[in-house]
Amino acid sequence: MVVSASRDLIRRVVLDYGFWDGYLDRPWEDFDDDPPELVTELVLLTAGEMSLEVRMLQNPNLMTLFLRQGDELLPELGYDDDCAQFLPWTFRWVELEYIARLAALRDVQLRHPGPLLALLSRFTPLTTDEEIRFARPMLAVALNLLSEGPLLPEPRFGPTLQERLAYQLDHWDCREPGSGYRWISTAEGWALAEAEEDGWDPLTIRSPGSVEFPFLQWAAFMNDVVAAYRATVDPGWRSVPALRTKTSTGENLDPVELADQLTTAGCDHPVVLRALRDPIDPLETLWVLELLYGEEPGSRLGNRLGE
């Protein structure tokens, strides 16, 4: 079954005990019965002629990412399970940010930081100190948001928010000298390589020279994602006084005042206005300000973290 992603559906996946138990080394004998196999395909985001999709088999837990172009299913981008076969590392952090932001702008349920960040961080290696600093507060907000709402059916155990956050950051930390990874620009496109020549091979299909990863299609998809994200802003919005007179750091900027001025200028985008007036966290306001100013993802978070 192929369905569009929603906050509630992603929440059920990310908060389901089956999503985490293998990673937290919880033994199978803790189950009274063998868990059922559940297969779902989610359309996470469509941009241009392609869509990013994930196929999920739960219990055992397997997630596979791929692009679809029309009726054609392109080669796998990456996959991850709770056993011994996995090549998960697929996204650069900035790519994950653009994907999650565009999805949030299109669906009021998929707030950012929120469901897509929590789900796809599983496929995003953290390769620099800066990415670790950015990921910690972003993931904390995303997982906390997913923890809200009616309780999901859960057996005797289930990871706490702190368990999830600690595990995510530890598992995705790929900075370690000698066995860490780094993103490099190649003739094919951005690829993940070992940080040192004698280091470990990255757990990725997206390696330099790979003939299996669809580099050209991925680059085209990301170009369409970034273009659609930036096109959200009507040029007339940037003419409002609150944007014309403030510095790039947003010093002394009143988000509510900005929302009022945008409304007067004809902005009725529910996600933009909500992030300025009633954010789930200041981080939600920061990324919308980056959008309105035409800034790169993370520029305001870096200022907030004192970089």
PDB file of C-alpha atoms in Angstrom:
ATOM      1  CA  MET A   1       0.000   0.000   0.000  1.00  0.00           C
ATOM      2  CA  VAL A   2       1.389   3.421  -1.008  1.00  0.00           C
ATOM      3  CA  VAL A   3       0.169   6.404   1.015  1.00  0.00           C
ATOM      4  CA  SER A   4       1.226  10.009   1.557  1.00  0.00           C
ATOM      5  CA  ALA A   5       3.145  10.737   4.721  1.00  0.00           C
ATOM      6  CA  SER A   6       1.323  12.405   7.590  1.00  0.00           C
ATOM      7  CA  ARG A   7       2.351  13.406  11.083  1.00  0.00           C
ATOM      8  CA  ASP A   8       0.159  10.732  12.648  1.00  0.00           C
ATOM      9  CA  LEU A   9       1.450   7.955  10.422  1.00  0.00           C
ATOM     10  CA  ILE A  10       5.104   8.893  10.875  1.00  0.00           C
ATOM     11  CA  ARG A  11       4.463   9.259  14.606  1.00  0.00           C
ATOM     12  CA  ARG A  12       3.195   5.696  14.748  1.00  0.00           C
ATOM     13  CA  VAL A  13       6.356   4.504  13.023  1.00  0.00           C
ATOM     14  CA  VAL A  14       8.883   6.512  15.012  1.00  0.00           C
ATOM     15  CA  LEU A  15       7.234   5.864  18.382  1.00  0.00           C
ATOM     16  CA  ASP A  16       6.425   2.211  17.741  1.00  0.00           C
ATOM     17  CA  TYR A  17       8.499  -0.101  19.899  1.00  0.00           C
ATOM     18  CA  GLY A  18       9.439  -2.130  16.831  1.00  0.00           C
ATOM     19  CA  PHE A  19      11.191   0.886  15.356  1.00  0.00           C
ATOM     20  CA  TRP A  20      13.664   1.015  18.250  1.00  0.00           C
ATOM     21  CA  ASP A  21      13.937  -2.328  20.008  1.00  0.00           C
ATOM     22  CA  GLY A  22      16.474  -3.907  17.678  1.00  0.00           C
ATOM     23  CA  TYR A  23      18.643  -0.817  17.889  1.00  0.00           C
ATOM     24  CA  LEU A  24      18.469  -0.811  21.669  1.00  0.00           C
ATOM     25  CA  ASP A  25      19.345  -4.531  21.781  1.00  0.00           C
ATOM     26  CA  ARG A  26      16.098  -5.611  23.364  1.00  0.00           C
ATOM     27  CA  PRO A  27      15.829  -9.417  23.049  1.00  0.00           C
ATOM     28  CA  TRP A  28      13.132 -11.031  20.927  1.00  0.00           C
ATOM     29  CA  GLU A  29      12.166 -13.360  23.797  1.00  0.00           C
ATOM     30  CA  ASP A  30      10.647 -10.352  25.552  1.00  0.00           C
ATOM     31  CA  PHE A  31       7.684 -10.670  23.180  1.00  0.00           C
ATOM     32  CA  ASP A  32       4.817 -12.943  24.115  1.00  0.00           C
ATOM     33  CA  ASP A  33       4.282 -13.705  20.422  1.00  0.00           C
ATOM     34  CA  ASP A  34       6.167 -12.988  17.216  1.00  0.00           C
ATOM     35  CA  PRO A  35       5.226  -9.451  16.126  1.00  0.00           C
ATOM     36  CA  PRO A  36       3.304  -9.267  12.833  1.00  0.00           C
ATOM     37  CA  GLU A  37       4.994  -8.115   9.637  1.00  0.00           C
ATOM     38  CA  LEU A  38       3.640  -4.762   8.474  1.00  0.00           C
ATOM     39  CA  VAL A  39       4.560  -3.305   5.075  1.00  0.00           C
ATOM     40  CA  THR A  40       3.904   0.324   4.201  1.00  0.00           C
ATOM     41  CA  GLU A  41       5.169   2.605   1.446  1.00  0.00           C
ATOM     42  CA  LEU A  42       5.159   6.322   2.180  1.00  0.00           C
ATOM     43  CA  VAL A  43       5.443   9.117  -0.361  1.00  0.00           C
ATOM     44  CA  LEU A  44       7.495  11.579   1.681  1.00  0.00           C
ATOM     45  CA  LEU A  45       7.914  14.428  -0.801  1.00  0.00           C
ATOM     46  CA  THR A  46       7.354  15.177  -4.479  1.00  0.00           C
ATOM     47  CA  ALA A  47       9.435  17.768  -6.335  1.00  0.00           C
ATOM     48  CA  GLY A  48       9.586  18.229 -10.079  1.00  0.00           C
ATOM     49  CA  GLU A  49       9.060  14.890 -11.795  1.00  0.00           C
ATOM     50  CA  MET A  50      10.265  12.732  -8.903  1.00  0.00           C
ATOM     51  CA  SER A  51       9.091  11.666  -5.475  1.00  0.00           C
ATOM     52  CA  LEU A  52      11.064  10.503  -2.451  1.00  0.00           C
ATOM     53  CA  GLU A  53       9.532   7.358  -0.993  1.00  0.00           C
ATOM     54  CA  VAL A  54      10.258   4.913   1.786  1.00  0.00           C
ATOM     55  CA  ARG A  55       9.224   1.293   2.014  1.00  0.00           C
ATOM     56  CA  MET A  56       8.905   0.036   5.580  1.00  0.00           C
ATOM     57  CA  LEU A  57       8.721  -3.524   6.780  1.00  0.00           C
ATOM     58  CA  GLN A  58       8.194  -3.643  10.521  1.00  0.00           C
ATOM     59  CA  ASN A  59       8.956  -6.627  12.700  1.00  0.00           C
ATOM     60  CA  PRO A  60      11.573  -7.288  11.453  1.00  0.00           C
ATOM     61  CA  ASN A  61      12.394  -3.648  10.993  1.00  0.00           C
ATOM     62  CA  LEU A  62      13.568  -2.681   7.494  1.00  0.00           C
ATOM     63  CA  MET A  63      13.376   0.725   5.809  1.00  0.00           C
ATOM     64  CA  THR A  64      14.363   1.331   2.182  1.00  0.00           C
ATOM     65  CA  LEU A  65      14.615   4.749   0.518  1.00  0.00           C
ATOM     66  CA  PHE A  66      14.192   5.282  -3.196  1.00  0.00           C
ATOM     67  CA  LEU A  67      13.184   7.822  -5.845  1.00  0.00           C
ATOM     68  CA  ARG A  68      10.282   7.300  -8.192  1.00  0.00           C
ATOM     69  CA  GLN A  69      10.149   9.073 -11.553  1.00  0.00           C
ATOM     70  CA  GLY A  70       6.684   8.690 -12.996  1.00  0.00           C
ATOM     71  CA  ASP A  71       5.980   4.961 -12.983  1.00  0.00           C
ATOM     72  CA  GLU A  72       9.677   4.072 -12.847  1.00  0.00           C
ATOM     73  CA  LEU A  73      11.205   3.008  -9.559  1.00  0.00           C
ATOM     74  CA  LEU A  74      14.840   4.174  -9.494  1.00  0.00           C
ATOM     75  CA  PRO A  75      17.654   2.267  -7.742  1.00  0.00           C
ATOM     76  CA  GLU A  76      17.720   2.257  -3.947  1.00  0.00           C
ATOM     77  CA  LEU A  77      19.187   5.282  -2.202  1.00  0.00           C
ATOM     78  CA  GLY A  78      19.844   3.469   1.066  1.00  0.00           C
ATOM     79  CA  TYR A  79      18.370   0.945   3.477  1.00  0.00           C
ATOM     80  CA  ASP A  80      18.514   0.241   7.183  1.00  0.00           C
ATOM     81  CA  ASP A  81      17.393  -2.623   9.398  1.00  0.00           C
ATOM     82  CA  ASP A  82      17.904  -3.951  12.907  1.00  0.00           C
ATOM     83  CA  CYS A  83      20.016  -6.888  11.772  1.00  0.00           C
ATOM     84  CA  ALA A  84      23.374  -7.097  10.025  1.00  0.00           C
ATOM     85  CA  GLN A  85      22.524  -5.842   6.533  1.00  0.00           C
ATOM     86  CA  PHE A  86      22.397  -2.064   6.240  1.00  0.00           C
ATOM     87  CA  LEU A  87      23.701   0.756   4.058  1.00  0.00           C
ATOM     88  CA  PRO A  88      21.795   3.660   5.596  1.00  0.00           C
ATOM     89  CA  TRP A  89      23.833   6.811   4.988  1.00  0.00           C
ATOM     90  CA  THR A  90      21.992   8.696   2.250  1.00  0.00           C
ATOM     91  CA  PHE A  91      21.497  12.396   3.064  1.00  0.00           C
ATOM     92  CA  ARG A  92      23.758  15.305   3.780  1.00  0.00           C
ATOM     93  CA  TRP A  93      22.425  17.264   6.757  1.00  0.00           C
ATOM     94  CA  VAL A  94      21.589  20.285   4.594  1.00  0.00           C
ATOM     95  CA  GLU A  95      19.638  18.028   2.211  1.00  0.00           C
ATOM     96  CA  LEU A  96      17.605  16.645   5.086  1.00  0.00           C
ATOM     97  CA  GLU A  97      16.872  20.206   6.201  1.00  0.00           C
ATOM     98  CA  TYR A  98      15.589  21.261   2.774  1.00  0.00           C
ATOM     99  CA  ILE A  99      13.453  18.118   2.418  1.00  0.00           C
ATOM    100  CA  ALA A 100      11.903  18.443   5.872  1.00  0.00           C
ATOM    101  CA  ARG A 101      11.317  22.189   5.452  1.00  0.00           C
ATOM    102  CA  LEU A 102       9.578  21.857   2.100  1.00  0.00           C
ATOM    103  CA  ALA A 103       7.399  19.039   3.427  1.00  0.00           C
ATOM    104  CA  ALA A 104       6.475  21.198   6.423  1.00  0.00           C
ATOM    105  CA  LEU A 105       5.567  24.126   4.179  1.00  0.00           C
ATOM    106  CA  ARG A 106       3.216  21.884   2.204  1.00  0.00           C
ATOM    107  CA  ASP A 107       1.518  20.080   5.093  1.00  0.00           C
ATOM    108  CA  VAL A 108       0.532  21.828   8.327  1.00  0.00           C
ATOM    109  CA  GLN A 109       0.807  18.504  10.200  1.00  0.00           C
ATOM    110  CA  LEU A 110       4.456  17.974   9.283  1.00  0.00           C
ATOM    111  CA  ARG A 111       5.981  20.722  11.385  1.00  0.00           C
ATOM    112  CA  HIS A 112       9.704  21.277  11.387  1.00  0.00           C
ATOM    113  CA  PRO A 113      11.621  20.273  13.447  1.00  0.00           C
ATOM    114  CA  GLY A 114       9.236  17.334  13.524  1.00  0.00           C
ATOM    115  CA  PRO A 115       8.213  14.052  11.898  1.00  0.00           C
ATOM    116  CA  LEU A 116      10.374  13.984   8.770  1.00  0.00           C
ATOM    117  CA  LEU A 117      13.484  15.039  10.653  1.00  0.00           C
ATOM    118  CA  ALA A 118      12.906  12.277  13.220  1.00  0.00           C
ATOM    119  CA  LEU A 119      12.264   9.680  10.539  1.00  0.00           C
ATOM    120  CA  LEU A 120      15.010  10.548   8.063  1.00  0.00           C
ATOM    121  CA  SER A 121      17.728  11.404  10.575  1.00  0.00           C
ATOM    122  CA  ARG A 122      18.178   7.637  10.607  1.00  0.00           C
ATOM    123  CA  PHE A 123      19.681   8.009   7.111  1.00  0.00           C
ATOM    124  CA  THR A 124      21.803  11.098   7.805  1.00  0.00           C
ATOM    125  CA  PRO A 125      25.371  10.718   9.103  1.00  0.00           C
ATOM    126  CA  LEU A 126      26.660  13.559  11.250  1.00  0.00           C
ATOM    127  CA  THR A 127      30.149  14.220   9.924  1.00  0.00           C
ATOM    128  CA  THR A 128      31.169  17.550  11.493  1.00  0.00           C
ATOM    129  CA  ASP A 129      31.087  19.248  14.894  1.00  0.00           C
ATOM    130  CA  GLU A 130      28.708  21.820  13.422  1.00  0.00           C
ATOM    131  CA  GLU A 131      26.220  19.132  12.368  1.00  0.00           C
ATOM    132  CA  ILE A 132      26.290  17.597  15.844  1.00  0.00           C
ATOM    133  CA  ARG A 133      25.580  20.988  17.420  1.00  0.00           C
ATOM    134  CA  PHE A 134      22.700  21.558  15.016  1.00  0.00           C
ATOM    135  CA  ALA A 135      21.276  18.040  15.292  1.00  0.00           C
ATOM    136  CA  ARG A 136      21.048  17.913  19.084  1.00  0.00           C
ATOM    137  CA  PRO A 137      18.454  20.679  19.602  1.00  0.00           C
ATOM    138  CA  MET A 138      16.654  19.913  16.325  1.00  0.00           C
ATOM    139  CA  LEU A 139      16.176  16.229  17.133  1.00  0.00           C
ATOM    140  CA  ALA A 140      15.164  17.019  20.713  1.00  0.00           C
ATOM    141  CA  VAL A 141      12.323  19.234  19.468  1.00  0.00           C
ATOM    142  CA  ALA A 142      11.321  16.737  16.757  1.00  0.00           C
ATOM    143  CA  LEU A 143      11.125  13.761  19.114  1.00  0.00           C
ATOM    144  CA  ASN A 144       9.371  15.777  21.793  1.00  0.00           C
ATOM    145  CA  LEU A 145       6.741  16.856  19.255  1.00  0.00           C
ATOM    146  CA  LEU A 146       6.177  13.258  18.205  1.00  0.00           C
ATOM    147  CA  SER A 147       5.841  12.219  21.843  1.00  0.00           C
ATOM    148  CA  GLU A 148       2.800  14.467  22.230  1.00  0.00           C
ATOM    149  CA  GLY A 149      -0.714  13.276  21.527  1.00  0.00           C
ATOM    150  CA  PRO A 150      -2.729  10.186  22.463  1.00  0.00           C
ATOM    151  CA  LEU A 151      -0.707   7.280  23.803  1.00  0.00           C
ATOM    152  CA  LEU A 152       0.142   4.644  21.232  1.00  0.00           C
ATOM    153  CA  PRO A 153      -0.329   0.929  21.928  1.00  0.00           C
ATOM    154  CA  GLU A 154       2.900  -0.157  23.575  1.00  0.00           C
ATOM    155  CA  PRO A 155       3.936  -3.369  25.350  1.00  0.00           C
ATOM    156  CA  ARG A 156       5.828  -3.524  28.588  1.00  0.00           C
ATOM    157  CA  PHE A 157       8.680  -1.336  27.419  1.00  0.00           C
ATOM    158  CA  GLY A 158       9.383   1.600  25.188  1.00  0.00           C
ATOM    159  CA  PRO A 159      12.311   3.993  24.887  1.00  0.00           C
ATOM    160  CA  THR A 160      12.050   7.344  26.593  1.00  0.00           C
ATOM    161  CA  LEU A 161      12.634  10.601  24.770  1.00  0.00           C
ATOM    162  CA  GLN A 162      16.096  10.853  26.293  1.00  0.00           C
ATOM    163  CA  GLU A 163      16.925   7.293  25.207  1.00  0.00           C
ATOM    164  CA  ARG A 164      15.914   8.093  21.658  1.00  0.00           C
ATOM    165  CA  LEU A 165      17.860  11.339  21.521  1.00  0.00           C
ATOM    166  CA  ALA A 166      20.999   9.856  23.074  1.00  0.00           C
ATOM    167  CA  TYR A 167      20.868   6.887  20.742  1.00  0.00           C
ATOM    168  CA  GLN A 168      20.297   8.988  17.641  1.00  0.00           C
ATOM    169  CA  LEU A 169      23.212  11.301  18.343  1.00  0.00           C
ATOM    170  CA  ASP A 170      25.572   8.481  19.271  1.00  0.00           C
ATOM    171  CA  HIS A 171      24.630   6.210  16.393  1.00  0.00           C
ATOM    172  CA  TRP A 172      24.779   8.919  13.717  1.00  0.00           C
ATOM    173  CA  ASP A 173      28.035  10.462  14.974  1.00  0.00           C
ATOM    174  CA  CYS A 174      30.519   9.747  12.176  1.00  0.00           C
ATOM    175  CA  ARG A 175      33.280  12.160  13.198  1.00  0.00           C
ATOM    176  CA  GLU A 176      35.633   9.744  14.926  1.00  0.00           C
ATOM    177  CA  PRO A 177      39.210  10.090  13.586  1.00  0.00           C
ATOM    178  CA  GLY A 178      40.361   7.023  11.699  1.00  0.00           C
ATOM    179  CA  SER A 179      36.884   5.555  11.237  1.00  0.00           C
ATOM    180  CA  GLY A 180      34.812   8.630  10.480  1.00  0.00           C
ATOM    181  CA  TYR A 181      33.307   9.828   7.230  1.00  0.00           C
ATOM    182  CA  ARG A 182      33.270  13.038   5.220  1.00  0.00           C
ATOM    183  CA  TRP A 183      31.268  14.344   2.271  1.00  0.00           C
ATOM    184  CA  ILE A 184      33.328  15.094  -0.827  1.00  0.00           C
ATOM    185  CA  SER A 185      32.401  16.679  -4.152  1.00  0.00           C
ATOM    186  CA  THR A 186      33.059  14.274  -7.049  1.00  0.00           C
ATOM    187  CA  ALA A 187      32.387  14.220 -10.766  1.00  0.00           C
ATOM    188  CA  GLU A 188      29.166  12.318 -10.050  1.00  0.00           C
ATOM    189  CA  GLY A 189      28.065  14.622  -7.214  1.00  0.00           C
ATOM    190  CA  TRP A 190      28.355  14.702  -3.434  1.00  0.00           C
ATOM    191  CA  ALA A 191      29.545  11.344  -2.105  1.00  0.00           C
ATOM    192  CA  LEU A 192      30.380   9.935   1.326  1.00  0.00           C
ATOM    193  CA  ALA A 193      33.970   8.792   1.829  1.00  0.00           C
ATOM    194  CA  GLU A 194      36.170   7.676   4.716  1.00  0.00           C
ATOM    195  CA  ALA A 195      37.820  10.541   6.569  1.00  0.00           C
ATOM    196  CA  GLU A 196      41.249   8.901   6.250  1.00  0.00           C
ATOM    197  CA  GLU A 197      42.622   6.631   3.530  1.00  0.00           C
ATOM    198  CA  ASP A 198      42.965   3.662   5.892  1.00  0.00           C
ATOM    199  CA  GLY A 199      39.582   4.255   7.527  1.00  0.00           C
ATOM    200  CA  TRP A 200      36.411   2.193   7.389  1.00  0.00           C
ATOM    201  CA  ASP A 201      34.377   2.141   4.183  1.00  0.00           C
ATOM    202  CA  PRO A 202      31.186   4.166   4.690  1.00  0.00           C
ATOM    203  CA  LEU A 203      27.922   2.297   5.152  1.00  0.00           C
ATOM    204  CA  THR A 204      26.417   3.844   2.044  1.00  0.00           C
ATOM    205  CA  ILE A 205      25.450   3.257  -1.563  1.00  0.00           C
ATOM    206  CA  ARG A 206      26.379   6.905  -2.188  1.00  0.00           C
ATOM    207  CA  SER A 207      30.136   6.328  -2.270  1.00  0.00           C
ATOM    208  CA  PRO A 208      32.599   7.906  -4.732  1.00  0.00           C
ATOM    209  CA  GLY A 209      32.380   6.225  -8.120  1.00  0.00           C
ATOM    210  CA  SER A 210      29.316   4.173  -7.192  1.00  0.00           C
ATOM    211  CA  VAL A 211      27.429   2.841 -10.224  1.00  0.00           C
ATOM    212  CA  GLU A 212      24.455   1.893  -8.048  1.00  0.00           C
ATOM    213  CA  PHE A 213      23.505   5.286  -6.607  1.00  0.00           C
ATOM    214  CA  PRO A 214      21.405   7.477  -8.981  1.00  0.00           C
ATOM    215  CA  PHE A 215      23.576  10.589  -8.691  1.00  0.00           C
ATOM    216  CA  LEU A 216      22.072  12.486 -11.643  1.00  0.00           C
ATOM    217  CA  GLN A 217      18.475  11.903 -10.583  1.00  0.00           C
ATOM    218  CA  TRP A 218      19.240  12.746  -6.964  1.00  0.00           C
ATOM    219  CA  ALA A 219      20.894  16.031  -7.957  1.00  0.00           C
ATOM    220  CA  ALA A 220      17.885  16.909 -10.124  1.00  0.00           C
ATOM    221  CA  PHE A 221      15.491  16.050  -7.299  1.00  0.00           C
ATOM    222  CA  MET A 222      17.381  18.181  -4.772  1.00  0.00           C
ATOM    223  CA  ASN A 223      17.560  21.102  -7.230  1.00  0.00           C
ATOM    224  CA  ASP A 224      13.773  20.921  -7.559  1.00  0.00           C
ATOM    225  CA  VAL A 225      13.373  20.687  -3.765  1.00  0.00           C
ATOM    226  CA  VAL A 226      15.506  23.780  -3.148  1.00  0.00           C
ATOM    227  CA  ALA A 227      13.793  25.708  -5.948  1.00  0.00           C
ATOM    228  CA  ALA A 228      10.322  24.856  -4.616  1.00  0.00           C
ATOM    229  CA  TYR A 229      11.374  25.759  -1.075  1.00  0.00           C
ATOM    230  CA  ARG A 230      12.663  29.181  -2.137  1.00  0.00           C
ATOM    231  CA  ALA A 231       9.679  29.810  -4.401  1.00  0.00           C
ATOM    232  CA  THR A 232       7.405  29.643  -1.358  1.00  0.00           C
ATOM    233  CA  VAL A 233       8.270  33.270  -0.621  1.00  0.00           C
ATOM    234  CA  ASP A 234       6.438  35.848  -2.696  1.00  0.00           C
ATOM    235  CA  PRO A 235       8.944  38.615  -3.598  1.00  0.00           C
ATOM    236  CA  GLY A 236       6.473  41.141  -2.236  1.00  0.00           C
ATOM    237  CA  TRP A 237       6.797  39.671   1.249  1.00  0.00           C
ATOM    238  CA  ARG A 238      10.423  40.742   1.495  1.00  0.00           C
ATOM    239  CA  SER A 239       9.425  44.371   0.988  1.00  0.00           C
ATOM    240  CA  VAL A 240       7.707  44.640   4.381  1.00  0.00           C
ATOM    241  CA  PRO A 241       9.452  47.022   6.809  1.00  0.00           C
ATOM    242  CA  ALA A 242      10.315  44.326   9.366  1.00  0.00           C
ATOM    243  CA  LEU A 243      12.418  42.503   6.757  1.00  0.00           C
ATOM    244  CA  ARG A 244      13.873  45.557   5.017  1.00  0.00           C
ATOM    245  CA  THR A 245      15.157  47.254   8.159  1.00  0.00           C
ATOM    246  CA  LYS A 246      16.508  44.383  10.265  1.00  0.00           C
ATOM    247  CA  THR A 247      19.982  42.935  10.120  1.00  0.00           C
ATOM    248  CA  SER A 248      20.652  39.444   8.801  1.00  0.00           C
ATOM    249  CA  THR A 249      20.869  38.127  12.372  1.00  0.00           C
ATOM    250  CA  GLY A 250      17.328  39.249  13.077  1.00  0.00           C
ATOM    251  CA  GLU A 251      18.410  41.325  16.061  1.00  0.00           C
ATOM    252  CA  ASN A 252      15.447  42.876  17.882  1.00  0.00           C
ATOM    253  CA  LEU A 253      13.075  41.389  15.314  1.00  0.00           C
ATOM    254  CA  ASP A 254       9.585  40.845  16.716  1.00  0.00           C
ATOM    255  CA  PRO A 255       8.202  37.749  14.926  1.00  0.00           C
ATOM    256  CA  VAL A 256       4.604  38.678  15.743  1.00  0.00           C
ATOM    257  CA  GLU A 257       5.124  42.143  14.282  1.00  0.00           C
ATOM    258  CA  LEU A 258       6.633  40.534  11.203  1.00  0.00           C
ATOM    259  CA  ALA A 259       3.623  38.214  10.880  1.00  0.00           C
ATOM    260  CA  ASP A 260       1.259  41.187  11.065  1.00  0.00           C
ATOM    261  CA  GLN A 261       3.197  43.049   8.378  1.00  0.00           C
ATOM    262  CA  LEU A 262       3.298  39.969   6.152  1.00  0.00           C
ATOM    263  CA  THR A 263      -0.456  39.542   6.528  1.00  0.00           C
ATOM    264  CA  THR A 264      -0.974  43.164   5.479  1.00  0.00           C
ATOM    265  CA  ALA A 265       1.273  42.505   2.467  1.00  0.00           C
ATOM    266  CA  GLY A 266      -0.982  39.639   1.398  1.00  0.00           C
ATOM    267  CA  CYS A 267       0.774  36.658   2.972  1.00  0.00           C
ATOM    268  CA  ASP A 268      -1.714  34.003   4.053  1.00  0.00           C
ATOM    269  CA  HIS A 269       0.631  31.032   4.256  1.00  0.00           C
ATOM    270  CA  PRO A 270      -0.507  29.137   7.381  1.00  0.00           C
ATOM    271  CA  VAL A 271       2.863  27.514   8.117  1.00  0.00           C
ATOM    272  CA  VAL A 272       4.846  30.761   7.821  1.00  0.00           C
ATOM    273  CA  LEU A 273       2.432  32.788   9.944  1.00  0.00           C
ATOM    274  CA  ARG A 274       2.048  30.077  12.589  1.00  0.00           C
ATOM    275  CA  ALA A 275       5.816  29.747  12.992  1.00  0.00           C
ATOM    276  CA  LEU A 276       6.043  33.473  13.689  1.00  0.00           C
ATOM    277  CA  ARG A 277       3.019  33.721  15.981  1.00  0.00           C
ATOM    278  CA  ASP A 278       2.731  30.344  17.675  1.00  0.00           C
ATOM    279  CA  PRO A 279       5.845  28.205  17.154  1.00  0.00           C
ATOM    280  CA  ILE A 280       6.327  24.805  18.759  1.00  0.00           C
ATOM    281  CA  ASP A 281       9.835  25.999  19.624  1.00  0.00           C
ATOM    282  CA  PRO A 282      12.020  29.024  18.758  1.00  0.00           C
ATOM    283  CA  LEU A 283      13.799  26.783  16.241  1.00  0.00           C
ATOM    284  CA  GLU A 284      10.644  26.742  14.122  1.00  0.00           C
ATOM    285  CA  THR A 285      10.681  30.534  13.998  1.00  0.00           C
ATOM    286  CA  LEU A 286      14.384  30.565  13.106  1.00  0.00           C
ATOM    287  CA  TRP A 287      14.073  28.415   9.997  1.00  0.00           C
ATOM    288  CA  VAL A 288      11.093  30.410   8.737  1.00  0.00           C
ATOM    289  CA  LEU A 289      13.107  33.608   9.211  1.00  0.00           C
ATOM    290  CA  GLU A 290      15.910  32.013   7.179  1.00  0.00           C
ATOM    291  CA  LEU A 291      13.361  31.269   4.478  1.00  0.00           C
ATOM    292  CA  LEU A 292      12.045  34.839   4.450  1.00  0.00           C
ATOM    293  CA  TYR A 293      15.533  36.358   4.389  1.00  0.00           C
ATOM    294  CA  GLY A 294      16.755  33.952   1.704  1.00  0.00           C
ATOM    295  CA  GLU A 295      19.443  32.574   4.021  1.00  0.00           C
ATOM    296  CA  GLU A 296      21.038  29.132   4.012  1.00  0.00           C
ATOM    297  CA  PRO A 297      19.661  26.548   6.458  1.00  0.00           C
ATOM    298  CA  GLY A 298      21.318  26.740   9.848  1.00  0.00           C
ATOM    299  CA  SER A 299      22.631  30.304   9.647  1.00  0.00           C
ATOM    300  CA  ARG A 300      20.423  31.572  12.467  1.00  0.00           C
ATOM    301  CA  LEU A 301      20.774  28.423  14.543  1.00  0.00           C
ATOM    302  CA  GLY A 302      24.541  28.888  14.346  1.00  0.00           C
ATOM    303  CA  ASN A 303      24.154  32.439  15.675  1.00  0.00           C
ATOM    304  CA  ARG A 304      21.887  31.213  18.463  1.00  0.00           C
ATOM    305  CA  LEU A 305      24.408  28.535  19.467  1.00  0.00           C
ATOM    306  CA  GLY A 306      27.152  31.143  19.638  1.00  0.00           C
ATOM    307  CA  GLU A 307      29.175  30.135  16.607  1.00  0.00           C
TER     308      GLU A 307
END
